[in-house]
mmCIF file of C-alpha atoms and ligand atoms in Angstrom:
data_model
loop_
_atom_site.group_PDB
_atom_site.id
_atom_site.type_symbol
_atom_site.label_atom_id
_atom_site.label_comp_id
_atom_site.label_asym_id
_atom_site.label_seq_id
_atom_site.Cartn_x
_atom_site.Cartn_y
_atom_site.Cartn_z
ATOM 1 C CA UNK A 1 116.951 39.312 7.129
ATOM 2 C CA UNK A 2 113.510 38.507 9.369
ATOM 3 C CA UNK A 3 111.562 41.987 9.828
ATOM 4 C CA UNK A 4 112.184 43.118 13.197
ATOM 5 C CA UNK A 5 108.671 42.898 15.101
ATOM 6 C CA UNK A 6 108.644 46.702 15.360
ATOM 7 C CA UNK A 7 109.386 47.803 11.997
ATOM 8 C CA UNK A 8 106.391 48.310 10.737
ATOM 9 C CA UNK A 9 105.356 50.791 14.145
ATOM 10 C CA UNK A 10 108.794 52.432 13.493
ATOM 11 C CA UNK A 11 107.848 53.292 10.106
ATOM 12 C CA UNK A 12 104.924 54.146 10.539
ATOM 13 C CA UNK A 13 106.018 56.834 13.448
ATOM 14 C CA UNK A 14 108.349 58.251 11.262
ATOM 15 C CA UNK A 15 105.637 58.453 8.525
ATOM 16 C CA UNK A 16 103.456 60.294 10.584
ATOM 17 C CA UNK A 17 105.830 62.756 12.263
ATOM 18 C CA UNK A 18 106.308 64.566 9.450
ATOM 19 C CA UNK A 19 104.758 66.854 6.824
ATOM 20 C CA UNK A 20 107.100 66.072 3.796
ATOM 21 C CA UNK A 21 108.387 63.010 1.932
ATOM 22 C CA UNK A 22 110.844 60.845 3.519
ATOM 23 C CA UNK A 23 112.985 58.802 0.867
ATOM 24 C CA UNK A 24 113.610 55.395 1.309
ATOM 25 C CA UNK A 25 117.274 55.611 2.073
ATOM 26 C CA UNK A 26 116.350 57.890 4.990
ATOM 27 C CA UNK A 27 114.353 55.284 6.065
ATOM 28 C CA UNK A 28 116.680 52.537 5.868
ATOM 29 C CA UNK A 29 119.787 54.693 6.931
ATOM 30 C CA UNK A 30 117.900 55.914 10.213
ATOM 31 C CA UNK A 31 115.994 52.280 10.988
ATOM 32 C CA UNK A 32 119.040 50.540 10.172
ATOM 33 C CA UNK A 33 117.174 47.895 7.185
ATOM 34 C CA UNK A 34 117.643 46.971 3.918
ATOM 35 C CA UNK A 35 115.173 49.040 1.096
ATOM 36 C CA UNK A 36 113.307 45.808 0.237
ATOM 37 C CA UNK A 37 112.881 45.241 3.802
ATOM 38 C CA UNK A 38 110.982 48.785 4.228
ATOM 39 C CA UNK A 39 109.524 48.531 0.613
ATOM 40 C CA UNK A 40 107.636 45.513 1.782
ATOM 41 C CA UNK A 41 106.356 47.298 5.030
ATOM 42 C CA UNK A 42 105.411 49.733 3.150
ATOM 43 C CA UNK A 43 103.393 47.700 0.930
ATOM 44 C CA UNK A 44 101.635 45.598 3.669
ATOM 45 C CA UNK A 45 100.792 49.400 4.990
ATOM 46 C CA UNK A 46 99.011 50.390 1.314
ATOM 47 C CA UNK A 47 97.148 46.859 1.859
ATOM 48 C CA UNK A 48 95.549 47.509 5.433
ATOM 49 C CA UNK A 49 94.222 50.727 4.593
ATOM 50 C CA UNK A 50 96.966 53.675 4.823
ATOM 51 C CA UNK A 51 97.185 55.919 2.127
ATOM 52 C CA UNK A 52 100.822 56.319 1.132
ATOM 53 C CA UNK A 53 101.892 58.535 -1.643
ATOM 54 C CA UNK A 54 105.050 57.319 -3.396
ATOM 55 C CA UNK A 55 107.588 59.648 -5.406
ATOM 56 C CA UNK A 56 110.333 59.284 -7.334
ATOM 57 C CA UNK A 57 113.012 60.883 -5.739
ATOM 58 C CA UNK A 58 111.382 61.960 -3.378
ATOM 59 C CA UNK A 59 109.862 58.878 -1.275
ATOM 60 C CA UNK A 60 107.078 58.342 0.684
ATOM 61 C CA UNK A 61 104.177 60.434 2.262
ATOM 62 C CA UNK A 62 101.441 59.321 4.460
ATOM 63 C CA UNK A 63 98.352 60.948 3.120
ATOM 64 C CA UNK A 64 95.515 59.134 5.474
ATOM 65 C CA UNK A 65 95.124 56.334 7.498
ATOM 66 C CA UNK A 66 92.505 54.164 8.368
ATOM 67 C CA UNK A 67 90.578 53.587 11.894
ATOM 68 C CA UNK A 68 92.433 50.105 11.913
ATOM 69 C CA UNK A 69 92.795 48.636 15.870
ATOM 70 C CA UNK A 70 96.419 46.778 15.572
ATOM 71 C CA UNK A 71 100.117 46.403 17.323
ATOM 72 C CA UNK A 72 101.839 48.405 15.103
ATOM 73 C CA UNK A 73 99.257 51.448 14.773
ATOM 74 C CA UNK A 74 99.444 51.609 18.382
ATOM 75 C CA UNK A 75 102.983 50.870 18.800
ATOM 76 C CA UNK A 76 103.339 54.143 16.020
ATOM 77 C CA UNK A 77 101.504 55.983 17.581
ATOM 78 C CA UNK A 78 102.122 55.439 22.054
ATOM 79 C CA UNK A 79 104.220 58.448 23.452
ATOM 80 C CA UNK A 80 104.317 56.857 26.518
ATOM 81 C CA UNK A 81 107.775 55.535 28.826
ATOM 82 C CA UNK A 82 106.854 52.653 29.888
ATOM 83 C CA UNK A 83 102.719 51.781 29.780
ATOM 84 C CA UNK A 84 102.260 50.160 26.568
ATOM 85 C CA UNK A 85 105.656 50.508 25.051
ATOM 86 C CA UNK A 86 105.255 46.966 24.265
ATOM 87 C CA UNK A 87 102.167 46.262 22.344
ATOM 88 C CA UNK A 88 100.687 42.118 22.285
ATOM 89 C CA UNK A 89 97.883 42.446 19.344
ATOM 90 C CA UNK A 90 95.645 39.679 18.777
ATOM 91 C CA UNK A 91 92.900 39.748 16.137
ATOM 92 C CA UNK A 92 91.178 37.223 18.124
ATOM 93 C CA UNK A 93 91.744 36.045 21.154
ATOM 94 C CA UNK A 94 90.147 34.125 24.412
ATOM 95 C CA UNK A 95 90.809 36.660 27.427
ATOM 96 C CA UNK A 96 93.575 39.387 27.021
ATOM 97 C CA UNK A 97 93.360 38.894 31.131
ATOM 98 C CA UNK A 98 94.881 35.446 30.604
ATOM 99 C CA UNK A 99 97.455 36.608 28.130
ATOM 100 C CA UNK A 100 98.456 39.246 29.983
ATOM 101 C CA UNK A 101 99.108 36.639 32.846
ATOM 102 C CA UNK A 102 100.951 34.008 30.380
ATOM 103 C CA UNK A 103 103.299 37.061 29.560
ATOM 104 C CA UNK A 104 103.869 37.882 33.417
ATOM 105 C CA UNK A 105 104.718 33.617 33.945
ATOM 106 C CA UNK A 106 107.506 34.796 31.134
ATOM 107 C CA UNK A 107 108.843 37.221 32.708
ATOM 108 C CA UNK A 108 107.661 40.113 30.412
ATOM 109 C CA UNK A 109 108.181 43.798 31.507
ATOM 110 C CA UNK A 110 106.186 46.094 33.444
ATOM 111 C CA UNK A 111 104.069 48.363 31.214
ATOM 112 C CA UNK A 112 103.950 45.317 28.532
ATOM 113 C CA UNK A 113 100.036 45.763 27.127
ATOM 114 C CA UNK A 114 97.992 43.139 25.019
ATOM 115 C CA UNK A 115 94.956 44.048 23.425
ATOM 116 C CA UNK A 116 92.381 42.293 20.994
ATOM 117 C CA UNK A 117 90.316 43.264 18.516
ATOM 118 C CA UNK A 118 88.005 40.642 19.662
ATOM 119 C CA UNK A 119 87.324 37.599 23.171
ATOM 120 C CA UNK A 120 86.018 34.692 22.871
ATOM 121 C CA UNK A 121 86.105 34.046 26.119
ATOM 122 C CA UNK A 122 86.179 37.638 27.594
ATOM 123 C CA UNK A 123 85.941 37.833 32.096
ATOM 124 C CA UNK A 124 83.847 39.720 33.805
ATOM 125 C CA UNK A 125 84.060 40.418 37.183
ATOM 126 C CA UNK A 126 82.676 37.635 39.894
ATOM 127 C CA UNK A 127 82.838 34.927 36.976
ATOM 128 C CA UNK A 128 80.279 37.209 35.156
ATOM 129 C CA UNK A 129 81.452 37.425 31.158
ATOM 130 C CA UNK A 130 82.262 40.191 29.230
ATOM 131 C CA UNK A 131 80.554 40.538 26.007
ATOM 132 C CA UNK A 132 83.622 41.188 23.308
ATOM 133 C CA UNK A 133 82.997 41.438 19.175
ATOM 134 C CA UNK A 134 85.032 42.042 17.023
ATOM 135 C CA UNK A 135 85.664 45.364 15.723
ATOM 136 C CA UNK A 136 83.496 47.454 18.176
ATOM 137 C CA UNK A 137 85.012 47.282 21.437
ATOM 138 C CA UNK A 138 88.226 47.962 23.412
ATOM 139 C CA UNK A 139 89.768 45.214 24.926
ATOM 140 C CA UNK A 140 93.000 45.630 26.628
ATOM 141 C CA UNK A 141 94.783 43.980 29.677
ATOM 142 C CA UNK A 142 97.998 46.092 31.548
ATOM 143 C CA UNK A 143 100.722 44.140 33.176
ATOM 144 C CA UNK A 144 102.356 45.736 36.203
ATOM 145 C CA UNK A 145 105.118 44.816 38.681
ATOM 146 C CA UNK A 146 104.222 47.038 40.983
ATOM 147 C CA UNK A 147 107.137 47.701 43.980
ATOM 148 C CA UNK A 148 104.836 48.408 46.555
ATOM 149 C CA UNK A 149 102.875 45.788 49.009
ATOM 150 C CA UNK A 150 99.654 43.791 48.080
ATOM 151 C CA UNK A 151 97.542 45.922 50.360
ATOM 152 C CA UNK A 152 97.422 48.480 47.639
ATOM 153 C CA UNK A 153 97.150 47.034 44.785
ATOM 154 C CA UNK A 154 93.675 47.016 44.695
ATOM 155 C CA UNK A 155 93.555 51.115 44.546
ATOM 156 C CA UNK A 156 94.858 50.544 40.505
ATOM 157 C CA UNK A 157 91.354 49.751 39.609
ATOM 158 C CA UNK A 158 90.509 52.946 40.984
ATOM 159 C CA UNK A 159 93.771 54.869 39.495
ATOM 160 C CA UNK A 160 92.256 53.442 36.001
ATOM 161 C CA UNK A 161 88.930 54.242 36.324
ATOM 162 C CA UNK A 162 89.851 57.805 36.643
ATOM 163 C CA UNK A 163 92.091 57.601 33.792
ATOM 164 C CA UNK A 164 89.707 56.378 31.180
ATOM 165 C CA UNK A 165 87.122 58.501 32.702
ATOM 166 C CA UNK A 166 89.441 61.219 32.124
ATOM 167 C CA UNK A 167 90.170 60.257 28.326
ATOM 168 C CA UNK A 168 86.397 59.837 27.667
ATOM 169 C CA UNK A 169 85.694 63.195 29.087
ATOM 170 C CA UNK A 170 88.601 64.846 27.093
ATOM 171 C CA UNK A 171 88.066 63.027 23.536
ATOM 172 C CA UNK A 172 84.420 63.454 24.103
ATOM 173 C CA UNK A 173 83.645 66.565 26.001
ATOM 174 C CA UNK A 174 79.757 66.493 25.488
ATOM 175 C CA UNK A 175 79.650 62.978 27.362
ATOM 176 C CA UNK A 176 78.336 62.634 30.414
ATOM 177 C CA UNK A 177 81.183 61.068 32.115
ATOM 178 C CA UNK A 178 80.377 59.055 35.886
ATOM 179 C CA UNK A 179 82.400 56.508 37.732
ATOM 180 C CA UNK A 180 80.203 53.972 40.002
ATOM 181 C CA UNK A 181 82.348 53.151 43.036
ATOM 182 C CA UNK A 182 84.825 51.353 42.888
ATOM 183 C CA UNK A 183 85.236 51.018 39.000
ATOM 184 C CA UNK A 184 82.328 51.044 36.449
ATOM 185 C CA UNK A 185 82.443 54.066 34.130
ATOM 186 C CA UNK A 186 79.197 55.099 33.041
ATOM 187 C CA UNK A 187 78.097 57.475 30.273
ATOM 188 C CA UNK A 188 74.409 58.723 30.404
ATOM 189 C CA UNK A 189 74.036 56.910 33.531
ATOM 190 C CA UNK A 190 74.958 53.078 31.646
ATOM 191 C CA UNK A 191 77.792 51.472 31.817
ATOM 192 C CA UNK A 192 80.651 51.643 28.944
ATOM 193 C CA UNK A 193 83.668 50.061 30.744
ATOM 194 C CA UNK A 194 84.527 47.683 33.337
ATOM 195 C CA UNK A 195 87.289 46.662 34.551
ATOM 196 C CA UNK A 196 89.278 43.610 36.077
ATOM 197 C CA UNK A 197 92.391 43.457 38.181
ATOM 198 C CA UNK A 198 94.076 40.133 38.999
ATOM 199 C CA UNK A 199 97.111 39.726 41.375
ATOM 200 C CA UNK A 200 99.704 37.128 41.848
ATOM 201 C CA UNK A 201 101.247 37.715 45.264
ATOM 202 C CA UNK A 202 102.909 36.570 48.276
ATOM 203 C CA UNK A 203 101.812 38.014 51.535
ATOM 204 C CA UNK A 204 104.445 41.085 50.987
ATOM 205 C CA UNK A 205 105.387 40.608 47.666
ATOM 206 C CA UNK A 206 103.446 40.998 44.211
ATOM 207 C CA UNK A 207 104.930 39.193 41.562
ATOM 208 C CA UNK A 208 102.698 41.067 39.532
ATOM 209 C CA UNK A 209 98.860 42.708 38.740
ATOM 210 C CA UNK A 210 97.423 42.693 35.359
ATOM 211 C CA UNK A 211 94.352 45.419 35.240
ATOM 212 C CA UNK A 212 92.329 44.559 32.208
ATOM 213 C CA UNK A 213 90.028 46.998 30.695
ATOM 214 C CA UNK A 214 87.047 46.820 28.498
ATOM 215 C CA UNK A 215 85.261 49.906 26.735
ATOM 216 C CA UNK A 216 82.233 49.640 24.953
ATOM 217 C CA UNK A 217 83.517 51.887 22.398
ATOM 218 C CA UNK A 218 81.398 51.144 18.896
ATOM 219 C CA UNK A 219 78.961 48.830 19.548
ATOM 220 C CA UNK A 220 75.518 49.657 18.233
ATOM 221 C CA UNK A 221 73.405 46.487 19.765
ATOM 222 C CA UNK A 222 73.847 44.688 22.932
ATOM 223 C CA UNK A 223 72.168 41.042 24.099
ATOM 224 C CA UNK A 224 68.660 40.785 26.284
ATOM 225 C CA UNK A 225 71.217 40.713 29.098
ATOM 226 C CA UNK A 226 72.964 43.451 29.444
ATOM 227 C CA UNK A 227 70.676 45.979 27.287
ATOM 228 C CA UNK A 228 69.249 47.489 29.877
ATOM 229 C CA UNK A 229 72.597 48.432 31.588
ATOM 230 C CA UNK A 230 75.212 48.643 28.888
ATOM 231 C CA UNK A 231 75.587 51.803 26.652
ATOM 232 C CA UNK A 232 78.372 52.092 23.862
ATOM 233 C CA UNK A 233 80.573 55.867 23.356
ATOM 234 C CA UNK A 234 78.906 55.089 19.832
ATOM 235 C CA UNK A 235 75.353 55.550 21.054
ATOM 236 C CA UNK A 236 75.651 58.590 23.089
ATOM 237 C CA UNK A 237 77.904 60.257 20.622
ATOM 238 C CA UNK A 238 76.252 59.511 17.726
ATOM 239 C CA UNK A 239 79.134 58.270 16.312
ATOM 240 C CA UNK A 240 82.016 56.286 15.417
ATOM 241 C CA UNK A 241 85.149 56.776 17.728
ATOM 242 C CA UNK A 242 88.744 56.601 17.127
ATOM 243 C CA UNK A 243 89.725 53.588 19.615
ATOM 244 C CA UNK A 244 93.632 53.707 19.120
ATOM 245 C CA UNK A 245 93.205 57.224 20.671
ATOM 246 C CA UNK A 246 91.004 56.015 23.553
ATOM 247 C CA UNK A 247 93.792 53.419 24.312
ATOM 248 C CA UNK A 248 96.951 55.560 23.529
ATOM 249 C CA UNK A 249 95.285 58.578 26.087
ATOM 250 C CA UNK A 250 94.968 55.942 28.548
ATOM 251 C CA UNK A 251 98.223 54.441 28.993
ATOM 252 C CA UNK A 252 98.938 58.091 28.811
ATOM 253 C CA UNK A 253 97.232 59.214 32.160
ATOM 254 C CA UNK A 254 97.678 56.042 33.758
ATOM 255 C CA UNK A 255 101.526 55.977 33.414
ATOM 256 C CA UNK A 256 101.099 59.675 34.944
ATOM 257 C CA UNK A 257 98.696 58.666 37.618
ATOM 258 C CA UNK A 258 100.855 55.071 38.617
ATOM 259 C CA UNK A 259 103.744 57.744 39.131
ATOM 260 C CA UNK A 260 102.120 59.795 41.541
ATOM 261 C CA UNK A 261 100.460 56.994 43.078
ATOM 262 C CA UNK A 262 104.133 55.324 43.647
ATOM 263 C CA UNK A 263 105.225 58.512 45.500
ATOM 264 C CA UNK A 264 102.236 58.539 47.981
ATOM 265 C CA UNK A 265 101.272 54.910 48.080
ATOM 266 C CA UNK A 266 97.218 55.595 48.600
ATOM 267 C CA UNK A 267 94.735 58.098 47.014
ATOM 268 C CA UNK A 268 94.988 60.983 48.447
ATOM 269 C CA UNK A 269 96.166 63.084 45.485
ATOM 270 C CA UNK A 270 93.329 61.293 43.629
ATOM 271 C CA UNK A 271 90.101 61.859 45.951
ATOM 272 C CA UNK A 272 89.202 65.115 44.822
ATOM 273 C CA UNK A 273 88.829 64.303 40.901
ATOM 274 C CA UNK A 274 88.214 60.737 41.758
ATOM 275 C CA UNK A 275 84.832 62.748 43.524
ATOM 276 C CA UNK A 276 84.037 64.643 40.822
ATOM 277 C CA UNK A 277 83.186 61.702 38.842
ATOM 278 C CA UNK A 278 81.557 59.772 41.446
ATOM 279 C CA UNK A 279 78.006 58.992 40.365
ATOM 280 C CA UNK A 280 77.771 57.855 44.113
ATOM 281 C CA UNK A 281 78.573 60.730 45.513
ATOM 282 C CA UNK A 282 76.014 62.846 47.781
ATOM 283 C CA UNK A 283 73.218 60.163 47.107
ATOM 284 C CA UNK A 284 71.586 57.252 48.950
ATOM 285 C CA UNK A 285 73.580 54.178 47.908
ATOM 286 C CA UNK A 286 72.778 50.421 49.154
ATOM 287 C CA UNK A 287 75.316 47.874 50.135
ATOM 288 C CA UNK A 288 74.651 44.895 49.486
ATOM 289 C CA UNK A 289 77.093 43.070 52.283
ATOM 290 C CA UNK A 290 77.356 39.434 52.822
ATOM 291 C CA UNK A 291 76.277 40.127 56.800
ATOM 292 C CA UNK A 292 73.186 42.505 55.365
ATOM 293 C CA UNK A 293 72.123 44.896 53.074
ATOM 294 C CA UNK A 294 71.993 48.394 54.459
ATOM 295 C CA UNK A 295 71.789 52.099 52.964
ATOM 296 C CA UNK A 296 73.044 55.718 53.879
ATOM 297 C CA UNK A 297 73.890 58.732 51.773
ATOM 298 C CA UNK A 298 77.673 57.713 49.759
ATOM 299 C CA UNK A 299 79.991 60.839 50.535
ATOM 300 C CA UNK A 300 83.256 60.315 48.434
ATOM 301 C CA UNK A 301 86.184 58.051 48.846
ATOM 302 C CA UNK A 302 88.913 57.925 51.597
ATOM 303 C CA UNK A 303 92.632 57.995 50.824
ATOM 304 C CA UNK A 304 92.227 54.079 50.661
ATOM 305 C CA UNK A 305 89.827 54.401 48.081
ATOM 306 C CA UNK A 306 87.225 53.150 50.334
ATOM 307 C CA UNK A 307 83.772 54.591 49.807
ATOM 308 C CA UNK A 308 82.570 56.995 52.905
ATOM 309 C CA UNK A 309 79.005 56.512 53.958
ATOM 310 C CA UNK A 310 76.864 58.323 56.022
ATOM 311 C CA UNK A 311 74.393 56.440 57.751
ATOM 312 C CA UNK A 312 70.799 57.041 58.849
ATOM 313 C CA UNK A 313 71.929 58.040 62.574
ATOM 314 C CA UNK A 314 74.391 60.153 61.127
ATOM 315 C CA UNK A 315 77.295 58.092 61.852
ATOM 316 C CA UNK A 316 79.699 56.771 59.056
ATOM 317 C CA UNK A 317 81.067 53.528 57.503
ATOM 318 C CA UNK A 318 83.436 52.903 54.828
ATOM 319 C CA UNK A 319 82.865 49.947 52.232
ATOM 320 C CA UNK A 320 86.228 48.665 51.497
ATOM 321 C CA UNK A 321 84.666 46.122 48.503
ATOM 322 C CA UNK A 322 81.996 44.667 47.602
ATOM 323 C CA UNK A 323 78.891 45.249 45.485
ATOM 324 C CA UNK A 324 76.674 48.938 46.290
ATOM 325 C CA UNK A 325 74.077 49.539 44.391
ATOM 326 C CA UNK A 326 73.026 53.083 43.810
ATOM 327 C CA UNK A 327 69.057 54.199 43.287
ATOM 328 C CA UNK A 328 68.115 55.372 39.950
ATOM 329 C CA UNK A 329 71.366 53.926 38.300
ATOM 330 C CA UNK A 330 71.354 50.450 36.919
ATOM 331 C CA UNK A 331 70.143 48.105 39.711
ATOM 332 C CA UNK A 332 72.116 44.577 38.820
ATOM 333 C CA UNK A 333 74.168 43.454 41.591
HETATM 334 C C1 BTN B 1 83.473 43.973 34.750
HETATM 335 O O1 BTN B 1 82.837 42.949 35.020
HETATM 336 O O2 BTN B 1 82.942 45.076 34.859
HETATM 337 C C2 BTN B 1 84.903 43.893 34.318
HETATM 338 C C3 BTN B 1 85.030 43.629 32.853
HETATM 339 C C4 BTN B 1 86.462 43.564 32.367
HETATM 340 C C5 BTN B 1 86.566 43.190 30.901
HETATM 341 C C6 BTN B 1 87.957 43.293 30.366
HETATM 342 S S1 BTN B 1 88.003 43.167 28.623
HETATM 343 C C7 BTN B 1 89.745 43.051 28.657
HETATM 344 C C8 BTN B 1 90.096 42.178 29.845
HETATM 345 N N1 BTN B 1 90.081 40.789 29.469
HETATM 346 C C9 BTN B 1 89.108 40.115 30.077
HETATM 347 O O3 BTN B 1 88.871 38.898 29.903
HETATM 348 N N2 BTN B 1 88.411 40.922 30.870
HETATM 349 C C10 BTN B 1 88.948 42.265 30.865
#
């Protein structure tokens, strides 16, 4: 019989729920498998790094595991409903942006989530690239099929920018946590995750949005390029962190956040802690618009997400996209 795909995630979840041995036949009773069939997940478990204590008798106990980034460890480990019940884990792969957008040609679900350990060819926004080794970083891309109109899709960017702001803050309390409108999240002022949204749509109709997210999670050295800008959770924590957890307390807050956002269709129950990150907020900003640059004093965002600014007369504007630049942050348009 062919392992089912999952196997090795169920196993592993019922490995970790619990304190005490679990025998093989309790295994194979509840998961519905033959014992060679969970013997041999087990052993491909002992060779990636888990530490699984095996007694006669008695059966199998997970004594430690390692910081390993793949489909089953997150699969094991998601307590989500829908946002990343279905894990797609490449070791290596070009953009988890295009995947993501194969999968949604296919007609995979809503919530289905691939991540890589590593891009080759990883986007950036406005054709920029997004630097993407292996091992360090966070790569992940969301697929949604949203119900609502294409008119707000484009406040999901914001709805997960909060919600990996809000991880960050709460695996990492002593970070420094900042959002730069609409969807950079900063630590220390430098930027540790962007974040790229792509729609297929009809005029009323989305077919579907994949929001991809990167994280500079453990990275120790960045290029010429981006030095200047780019900061890792490594280097301001001092270090190593856990990025299963990052990803697993995302999909967490986003499913909760996409649920609220469904009921009210804008941001209003989102402004105020959307604010409180906002490294924008209450300081003079520049927008750099294709008609002219100009500048006021940023003053939160709207219920569309748009950022409020007050200008020099004292009258206000709202920037619905577009690059702003803020003084004394990074200056790269
Ligand atoms: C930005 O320019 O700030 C957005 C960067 C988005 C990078 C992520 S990494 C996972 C996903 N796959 C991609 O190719 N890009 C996004």
């Amino acid at each position: 019989m062919a392992p089912r795909v999952s196997l090795k995630a169920d196993i592993l979840r019922k490995l970790r729920n619990t304190k005490v041995h679990i025998s093989g036949q309790e295994l194979c009773d509840d998961l519905g498998v033959s014992r060679t069939a969970v013997w041999k997940v087990i052993k491909q478990l002992e060779e990636e790094g888990y530490d699984i204590e095996a007694v006669t008798n008695k059966g199998y106990l997970l004594l430690g595991y390692p910081e390993i980034l793949s489909g089953s460890e997150l699969m094991s480990r998601m307590n989500t409903i829908w946002a990343g019940r279905k894990v797609y884990f490449h070791k290596e792969t070009e953009s988890t942006n295009e995947d993501a957008k194969y999968l949604a040609e296919e007609g995979m679900d809503h919530g289905s989530l691939v991540v890589s350990d590593c891009q080759t060819e990883g986007k950036g926004r406005r054709g920029r690239t997004w630097q993407s080794p292996a091992g360090e970083g966070i790569y992940f891309t969301l697929l949604l099929r949203p119900r609502f109109s294409p008119d707000k899709a484009s406040m999901l960017t914001l709805l997960m920018a909060v919600s990996v702001a809000e991880v960050i803050s709460g695996l990492h309390p002593e970070l420094d946590v900042k959002i730069k409108w609409p969807n950079d999240v900063l630590v220390n002022g430098h930027k540790v995750c962007g974040i790229l949204t792509e729609m297929s749509a009809e005029p009323d109709y989305i077919q579907y949005v994949v929001v991809g997210v990167g994280i500079n999670a453990n990275q120790t050295f960045f290029p010429d390029e981006i030095k200047d800008i780019a900061t890792s959770l490594r280097i301001e924590k001092g270090e190593k962190v856990d990025r299963p957890a990052l990803i697993l307390g995302i999909m967490e807050y986003f499913e909760y956040y996409y649920g609220i956002f469904e009921e009210h269709l804008d941001m209003s129950a989102f402004v105020d802690i959307y604010d409180r990150y906002l490294i924008n907020r209450d300081r003079e900003v520049r927008v750099l618009d294709p008609l002219g640059e100009y500048g006021g004093i940023a003053e939160g965002i709207n219920d569309r997400g748009e950022l409020i600014i007050k200008l020099k007369d004292g009258s206000y504007c709202t920037v619905a996209s577009g690059e702003v630049s803020v003084r004394g942050v990074y200056g790269y348009v």
